[in-house]
Amino acid sequence: MRHLLGIEGLTKKELYAYLNNAKTFVEVGNRELKKVPALRGRTIINLFLEPSTRTRTSFEIAGKRMSADVVNIGASDSSTKKGETLLDTARTLQAMSPDVLVVRHSQSGAPHFLARMLKNTSVVNAGDGTHEHPTQALLDLLTIMQAFEKRPDGIEKLRVAIVGDVHHSRVARSNVWAHHLLGNEVHLVGPPALVSPDFVGPKCFGAPQFGGKIKVFHQIERGLEGADVVIVLRMQLERQHDHFVPTLQEYTDEFCVTENRLMQYAPQAVVLHPGPMNRGTEISSEVADGDRSLVERQVNNGVAVRMGVLFAMCNAQAQRGATSVDEREQTSIQMRQTAVGE
Ligand code: NCD
């Protein structure tokens, strides 16, 4: 696990390892002094070439809470603005020997390209185009895990409805992969232009490996029915260059997640939203601020998840130097003890 580029390709065991790792760090965030020496002497570069508030801030806080040296580069201060290629930017950064490069990019596949090119740096995907946003799916799962702590099956055997602009959503894709690994049923809900029936075609999530557990619904009532978890997606107007919906008002009338709809079709459901929210468009304020909303918990968990991921990346690098299984185990134990200050 030297890089974290997506949820696709992870095993269920690896998924749980990331979640359990994150759980350890939730506790650090509850301490009065929220700092552990785990990544002292490590350098983390956050290269965010697309707007971000939550993800960027939480990666920064995560790195700092782990005592790493954290450098942030945004679109406006990066030389890509002056015409430098992504590869040249990355090579320049690599020459400064960072341990981890966290990348957000508008092009799907950009972090994968960097991971292939950079030899000694771990790459973490913080959202690439419409492709994946693995740490968001992990923090969503951690949040669901806490909400269903007492449920005998934990985060398995759930019905999860993902409502909204699935077409443009990397959050949706990472979540679909994650819930597929857990064997959960996923409902993709929205108008046909935003949730294409092709999603459940043989070349996509309709492939036999998904076992018919991923379904498309163009009527919100049917899509929400019996859901344990509802993940609401933002209408990504900045990526909608064509007219995907006739008017926003029509979208809202048909697909806004409201308390009325939830009470009727998914009364037990908890609600998540990756943010930023368009209140009154895809989610009503009553839901966003109501008892079933886990939105604030998600943000809180984002820091712990990213601490866990940064730790796992550096741990994987330290293990590369180990020559035996015993030595690997020892390195891991030592790192974990330093991590949480045991
Ligand atoms: C998401 C993203 O950027 O993909 N936001 C986030 O990371 N918190 C979802 C979105 O922008 O709608």
Short mmCIF file of C-alpha atoms and ligand atoms in Angstrom, two decimals:
data_model
loop_
_atom_site.label_atom_id
_atom_site.label_comp_id
_atom_site.label_asym_id
_atom_site.label_seq_id
_atom_site.Cartn_x
_atom_site.Cartn_y
_atom_site.Cartn_z
CA MET A 1 0.00 0.00 0.00
CA ARG A 2 2.66 2.51 -1.05
CA HIS A 3 0.13 4.71 -2.84
CA LEU A 4 -3.59 5.29 -2.32
CA LEU A 5 -4.98 6.01 -5.77
CA GLY A 6 -8.47 4.62 -5.49
CA ILE A 7 -10.76 2.19 -3.74
CA GLU A 8 -10.96 0.12 -6.91
CA GLY A 9 -8.39 -2.63 -6.60
CA LEU A 10 -8.27 -2.69 -2.79
CA THR A 11 -9.20 -5.90 -1.02
CA LYS A 12 -11.82 -5.94 1.72
CA LYS A 13 -9.01 -6.60 4.19
CA GLU A 14 -7.13 -3.51 3.05
CA LEU A 15 -10.31 -1.45 3.26
CA TYR A 16 -10.85 -2.51 6.86
CA ALA A 17 -7.15 -1.89 7.61
CA TYR A 18 -7.54 1.74 6.50
CA LEU A 19 -10.70 2.10 8.61
CA ASN A 20 -9.17 0.54 11.71
CA ASN A 21 -6.11 2.73 11.27
CA ALA A 22 -8.36 5.79 11.14
CA LYS A 23 -10.20 4.72 14.29
CA THR A 24 -6.94 4.89 16.25
CA PHE A 25 -6.53 8.49 15.20
CA VAL A 26 -10.06 9.60 16.08
CA GLU A 27 -8.97 9.43 19.70
CA VAL A 28 -5.98 11.71 19.06
CA GLY A 29 -8.41 14.37 17.80
CA ASN A 30 -10.27 14.23 21.11
CA ARG A 31 -7.19 14.96 23.19
CA GLU A 32 -6.46 18.39 24.56
CA LEU A 33 -3.07 18.40 22.85
CA LYS A 34 -3.79 17.01 19.42
CA LYS A 35 -0.30 16.18 18.31
CA VAL A 36 1.69 12.94 18.08
CA PRO A 37 5.26 12.53 16.90
CA ALA A 38 4.46 9.76 14.38
CA LEU A 39 5.66 11.50 11.22
CA ARG A 40 8.37 13.74 12.66
CA GLY A 41 10.99 14.41 10.00
CA ARG A 42 8.64 13.42 7.13
CA THR A 43 7.66 15.88 4.42
CA ILE A 44 4.20 15.99 2.90
CA ILE A 45 3.30 18.13 -0.10
CA ASN A 46 -0.35 18.89 -0.74
CA LEU A 47 -0.67 19.75 -4.42
CA PHE A 48 -4.23 20.97 -4.96
CA LEU A 49 -4.80 22.05 -8.54
CA GLU A 50 -8.59 22.28 -8.11
CA PRO A 51 -10.61 24.17 -5.48
CA SER A 52 -11.00 22.48 -2.12
CA THR A 53 -11.82 23.53 1.41
CA ARG A 54 -12.51 20.42 3.45
CA THR A 55 -10.11 17.96 1.83
CA ARG A 56 -7.17 20.31 1.64
CA THR A 57 -7.58 21.64 5.16
CA SER A 58 -8.01 18.20 6.65
CA PHE A 59 -4.92 16.81 4.89
CA GLU A 60 -2.99 19.79 6.23
CA ILE A 61 -4.29 19.37 9.78
CA ALA A 62 -3.71 15.60 9.57
CA GLY A 63 -0.07 16.04 8.55
CA LYS A 64 0.52 18.66 11.25
CA ARG A 65 -1.13 16.56 13.97
CA MET A 66 1.32 13.82 13.03
CA SER A 67 4.25 16.31 13.33
CA ALA A 68 5.17 16.09 9.65
CA ASP A 69 6.44 19.12 7.71
CA VAL A 70 3.54 20.09 5.48
CA VAL A 71 3.77 22.25 2.36
CA ASN A 72 0.64 23.37 0.50
CA ILE A 73 0.61 24.29 -3.16
CA GLY A 74 -2.59 25.56 -4.78
CA ALA A 75 -3.51 26.14 -8.40
CA SER A 76 -2.76 29.85 -8.28
CA ASP A 77 0.76 29.44 -6.85
CA SER A 78 1.76 26.41 -8.91
CA SER A 79 3.95 26.77 -12.01
CA THR A 80 1.37 24.81 -14.01
CA LYS A 81 -0.20 28.28 -14.36
CA LYS A 82 2.95 29.34 -16.22
CA GLY A 83 2.68 26.42 -18.62
CA GLU A 84 4.77 23.83 -16.76
CA THR A 85 3.60 20.25 -17.35
CA LEU A 86 2.30 18.19 -14.46
CA LEU A 87 5.29 15.86 -14.83
CA ASP A 88 7.79 18.72 -14.60
CA THR A 89 6.01 20.10 -11.54
CA ALA A 90 6.12 16.66 -9.97
CA ARG A 91 9.81 16.15 -10.81
CA THR A 92 10.63 19.51 -9.29
CA LEU A 93 8.77 18.56 -6.15
CA GLN A 94 10.35 15.12 -6.06
CA ALA A 95 13.78 16.72 -6.15
CA MET A 96 12.90 18.12 -2.70
CA SER A 97 12.37 14.54 -1.45
CA PRO A 98 8.85 14.61 -0.03
CA ASP A 99 7.68 11.36 1.50
CA VAL A 100 4.07 11.85 0.41
CA LEU A 101 2.50 13.86 -2.39
CA VAL A 102 -1.24 14.45 -1.96
CA VAL A 103 -2.79 15.40 -5.31
CA ARG A 104 -6.10 16.87 -6.39
CA HIS A 105 -6.44 17.36 -10.12
CA SER A 106 -9.22 18.04 -12.62
CA GLN A 107 -7.99 15.25 -14.89
CA SER A 108 -8.97 11.69 -14.07
CA GLY A 109 -5.82 9.58 -13.80
CA ALA A 110 -3.41 12.42 -12.89
CA PRO A 111 -2.38 10.86 -9.53
CA HIS A 112 -1.85 7.45 -11.21
CA PHE A 113 0.46 9.08 -13.73
CA LEU A 114 2.45 10.72 -10.95
CA ALA A 115 2.63 7.46 -8.99
CA ARG A 116 4.21 5.79 -12.03
CA MET A 117 6.70 8.59 -12.51
CA LEU A 118 7.82 9.26 -8.94
CA LYS A 119 10.06 6.60 -7.55
CA ASN A 120 10.50 7.48 -3.91
CA THR A 121 7.32 9.31 -3.07
CA SER A 122 3.94 7.91 -2.08
CA VAL A 123 1.03 9.45 -3.95
CA VAL A 124 -2.40 9.93 -2.39
CA ASN A 125 -5.36 10.76 -4.61
CA ALA A 126 -7.35 13.62 -3.09
CA GLY A 127 -9.84 13.61 -5.98
CA ASP A 128 -9.06 13.19 -9.70
CA GLY A 129 -11.60 14.53 -12.19
CA THR A 130 -14.74 12.43 -12.14
CA HIS A 131 -12.81 9.27 -11.29
CA GLU A 132 -12.12 8.59 -7.59
CA HIS A 133 -11.86 10.27 -4.21
CA PRO A 134 -10.73 7.39 -1.99
CA THR A 135 -10.24 9.26 1.29
CA GLN A 136 -13.79 10.64 1.01
CA ALA A 137 -15.18 7.10 0.70
CA LEU A 138 -13.07 6.02 3.69
CA LEU A 139 -14.33 8.87 5.85
CA ASP A 140 -17.89 8.15 4.75
CA LEU A 141 -17.44 4.53 5.79
CA LEU A 142 -15.86 5.44 9.11
CA THR A 143 -18.83 7.71 9.78
CA ILE A 144 -21.30 4.95 8.89
CA MET A 145 -19.31 2.53 11.05
CA GLN A 146 -19.73 4.80 14.07
CA ALA A 147 -23.43 5.30 13.36
CA PHE A 148 -24.03 1.54 13.11
CA GLU A 149 -21.65 0.56 15.89
CA LYS A 150 -24.26 -1.57 17.64
CA ARG A 151 -25.56 -3.23 14.46
CA PRO A 152 -24.54 -6.93 14.40
CA ASP A 153 -23.46 -6.75 10.74
CA GLY A 154 -21.66 -3.43 11.20
CA ILE A 155 -21.23 -1.78 7.81
CA GLU A 156 -22.17 -4.89 5.83
CA LYS A 157 -25.54 -6.00 4.47
CA LEU A 158 -26.63 -2.38 4.13
CA ARG A 159 -28.76 -0.68 1.50
CA VAL A 160 -27.05 2.52 0.42
CA ALA A 161 -28.75 5.13 -1.79
CA ILE A 162 -26.48 7.58 -3.60
CA VAL A 163 -28.63 10.46 -4.84
CA GLY A 164 -27.81 13.18 -7.34
CA ASP A 165 -25.11 14.01 -9.86
CA VAL A 166 -23.53 10.55 -10.02
CA HIS A 167 -22.28 11.17 -13.54
CA HIS A 168 -19.72 13.78 -12.43
CA SER A 169 -19.04 12.38 -8.99
CA ARG A 170 -15.73 10.83 -7.97
CA VAL A 171 -17.23 10.47 -4.49
CA ALA A 172 -19.95 8.22 -5.91
CA ARG A 173 -17.47 6.02 -7.76
CA SER A 174 -15.21 5.50 -4.75
CA ASN A 175 -18.24 4.75 -2.59
CA VAL A 176 -19.61 2.25 -5.10
CA TRP A 177 -16.32 0.36 -5.06
CA ALA A 178 -16.23 0.41 -1.28
CA HIS A 179 -19.79 -0.83 -0.85
CA HIS A 180 -19.21 -3.45 -3.50
CA LEU A 181 -16.27 -4.78 -1.46
CA LEU A 182 -18.55 -4.92 1.59
CA GLY A 183 -21.28 -6.71 -0.36
CA ASN A 184 -23.79 -3.90 0.17
CA GLU A 185 -26.68 -3.03 -2.12
CA VAL A 186 -26.21 0.32 -3.83
CA HIS A 187 -28.99 2.41 -5.38
CA LEU A 188 -27.82 5.11 -7.79
CA VAL A 189 -30.63 7.67 -7.92
CA GLY A 190 -31.14 10.64 -10.23
CA PRO A 191 -32.40 11.75 -13.65
CA PRO A 192 -31.17 9.67 -16.62
CA ALA A 193 -28.74 12.39 -17.74
CA LEU A 194 -26.97 12.26 -14.37
CA VAL A 195 -27.41 8.56 -13.62
CA SER A 196 -27.12 6.78 -16.90
CA PRO A 197 -28.70 3.34 -17.21
CA ASP A 198 -25.24 2.41 -18.63
CA PHE A 199 -23.96 2.35 -15.06
CA VAL A 200 -25.65 -1.01 -14.71
CA GLY A 201 -24.69 -2.10 -18.21
CA PRO A 202 -22.36 -5.09 -18.72
CA LYS A 203 -19.30 -2.84 -19.11
CA CYS A 204 -19.90 -0.99 -15.86
CA PHE A 205 -21.43 -1.90 -12.52
CA GLY A 206 -23.79 -4.33 -14.24
CA ALA A 207 -20.85 -6.69 -14.84
CA PRO A 208 -21.37 -10.17 -13.34
CA GLN A 209 -18.81 -9.49 -10.58
CA PHE A 210 -21.24 -6.96 -9.05
CA GLY A 211 -23.95 -9.59 -8.73
CA GLY A 212 -26.82 -7.23 -9.57
CA LYS A 213 -26.32 -5.36 -6.29
CA ILE A 214 -25.88 -2.00 -7.97
CA LYS A 215 -29.15 -0.61 -9.29
CA VAL A 216 -30.23 2.55 -11.06
CA PHE A 217 -33.41 4.47 -10.15
CA HIS A 218 -34.84 7.51 -11.89
CA GLN A 219 -37.54 8.06 -9.28
CA ILE A 220 -36.33 9.18 -5.91
CA GLU A 221 -39.14 7.45 -4.02
CA ARG A 222 -38.16 4.04 -5.38
CA GLY A 223 -34.46 4.70 -4.99
CA LEU A 224 -34.77 5.70 -1.34
CA GLU A 225 -37.03 2.84 -0.38
CA GLY A 226 -35.67 0.96 2.62
CA ALA A 227 -32.27 2.66 2.52
CA ASP A 228 -30.13 2.48 5.67
CA VAL A 229 -27.76 5.15 4.38
CA VAL A 230 -28.42 8.03 1.97
CA ILE A 231 -25.41 9.77 0.43
CA VAL A 232 -26.48 13.04 -1.20
CA LEU A 233 -24.24 14.42 -3.94
CA ARG A 234 -23.69 18.02 -4.93
CA MET A 235 -24.95 19.20 -8.30
CA GLN A 236 -21.54 19.79 -9.90
CA LEU A 237 -22.51 22.75 -12.03
CA GLU A 238 -18.87 23.56 -12.80
CA ARG A 239 -18.55 20.22 -14.64
CA GLN A 240 -21.92 20.42 -16.35
CA HIS A 241 -21.03 22.05 -19.64
CA ASP A 242 -24.15 20.68 -21.34
CA HIS A 243 -27.67 20.94 -20.05
CA PHE A 244 -27.95 17.90 -17.84
CA VAL A 245 -31.19 19.01 -16.22
CA PRO A 246 -33.87 21.27 -17.73
CA THR A 247 -33.77 23.66 -14.75
CA LEU A 248 -32.37 23.43 -11.24
CA GLN A 249 -35.89 23.95 -9.91
CA GLU A 250 -37.12 20.87 -11.75
CA TYR A 251 -34.21 18.87 -10.37
CA THR A 252 -35.05 20.06 -6.87
CA ASP A 253 -38.73 19.23 -7.24
CA GLU A 254 -37.94 15.69 -8.31
CA PHE A 255 -34.76 14.78 -6.48
CA CYS A 256 -34.12 17.01 -3.47
CA VAL A 257 -33.63 14.86 -0.37
CA THR A 258 -36.23 16.22 2.04
CA GLU A 259 -37.39 15.09 5.46
CA ASN A 260 -40.83 14.29 4.00
CA ARG A 261 -39.38 11.92 1.45
CA LEU A 262 -37.12 10.28 4.02
CA MET A 263 -39.91 9.88 6.57
CA GLN A 264 -41.99 8.16 3.96
CA TYR A 265 -39.48 5.91 2.21
CA ALA A 266 -36.39 5.53 4.40
CA PRO A 267 -37.44 6.51 7.94
CA GLN A 268 -34.40 4.94 9.61
CA ALA A 269 -31.80 6.30 7.22
CA VAL A 270 -28.80 8.35 8.18
CA VAL A 271 -27.75 11.04 5.69
CA LEU A 272 -24.28 11.98 4.45
CA HIS A 273 -23.09 14.69 2.07
CA PRO A 274 -19.42 15.19 1.09
CA GLY A 275 -19.84 18.98 0.96
CA PRO A 276 -19.96 21.64 -0.21
CA MET A 277 -23.77 21.48 0.00
CA ASN A 278 -26.22 23.34 -2.19
CA ARG A 279 -28.91 23.72 0.42
CA GLY A 280 -32.37 23.75 -1.07
CA THR A 281 -31.13 22.17 -4.33
CA GLU A 282 -30.02 18.60 -3.58
CA ILE A 283 -30.67 18.57 0.18
CA SER A 284 -33.09 20.51 2.36
CA SER A 285 -31.76 22.44 5.35
CA GLU A 286 -34.12 20.45 7.53
CA VAL A 287 -32.27 17.26 6.57
CA ALA A 288 -28.78 18.80 6.52
CA ASP A 289 -29.18 20.14 10.06
CA GLY A 290 -31.50 17.45 11.38
CA ASP A 291 -30.96 14.45 13.65
CA ARG A 292 -30.20 12.00 10.88
CA SER A 293 -27.48 14.17 9.35
CA LEU A 294 -23.89 12.95 9.78
CA VAL A 295 -22.37 15.79 7.78
CA GLU A 296 -20.38 17.33 10.64
CA ARG A 297 -19.15 13.93 11.80
CA GLN A 298 -17.90 13.33 8.27
CA VAL A 299 -15.76 16.46 8.39
CA ASN A 300 -14.46 15.52 11.81
CA ASN A 301 -13.61 12.00 10.66
CA GLY A 302 -11.88 13.38 7.58
CA VAL A 303 -8.89 14.39 9.69
CA ALA A 304 -8.57 10.98 11.37
CA VAL A 305 -8.90 9.13 8.07
CA ARG A 306 -6.20 11.25 6.47
CA MET A 307 -3.91 10.82 9.48
CA GLY A 308 -4.36 7.08 9.07
CA VAL A 309 -3.66 7.20 5.34
CA LEU A 310 -0.53 9.35 5.71
CA PHE A 311 0.66 7.03 8.44
CA ALA A 312 0.04 3.96 6.27
CA MET A 313 1.99 5.51 3.39
CA CYS A 314 5.02 6.30 5.56
CA ASN A 315 4.75 2.92 7.26
CA ALA A 316 4.80 1.21 3.85
CA GLN A 317 7.93 3.15 2.95
CA ALA A 318 9.65 2.21 6.20
CA GLN A 319 8.79 -1.45 5.56
CA ARG A 320 10.46 -1.34 2.18
CA GLY A 321 13.81 -1.20 3.95
CA ALA A 322 13.00 -4.21 6.17
CA THR A 323 14.57 -7.49 5.15
CA SER A 324 12.33 -10.00 6.97
CA VAL A 325 8.74 -10.44 8.05
CA ASP A 326 9.84 -10.06 11.68
CA GLU A 327 11.64 -6.84 10.95
CA ARG A 328 8.60 -5.55 9.04
CA GLU A 329 6.35 -6.40 11.97
CA GLN A 330 8.74 -4.71 14.39
CA THR A 331 8.92 -1.54 12.29
CA SER A 332 5.16 -1.45 12.12
CA ILE A 333 4.71 -1.87 15.89
CA GLN A 334 7.30 0.80 16.64
CA MET A 335 5.67 3.23 14.21
CA ARG A 336 2.22 2.59 15.65
CA GLN A 337 3.46 3.14 19.23
CA THR A 338 5.00 6.46 18.27
CA ALA A 339 1.91 7.34 16.28
CA VAL A 340 -0.54 7.38 19.14
CA GLY A 341 2.01 8.21 21.82
CA GLU A 342 1.84 4.85 23.61
C1 NCD B 1 -16.20 16.50 -3.21
C2 NCD B 1 -15.17 16.59 -4.31
O1 NCD B 1 -14.42 17.55 -4.41
O2 NCD B 1 -15.14 15.65 -5.09
N1 NCD B 1 -15.99 17.37 -2.14
C3 NCD B 1 -15.06 17.09 -1.19
O3 NCD B 1 -14.01 16.59 -1.43
N2 NCD B 1 -15.42 17.37 0.07
C4 NCD B 1 -17.57 16.56 -3.72
C5 NCD B 1 -18.00 17.81 -4.43
O4 NCD B 1 -17.21 18.69 -4.76
O5 NCD B 1 -19.19 17.90 -4.70
#
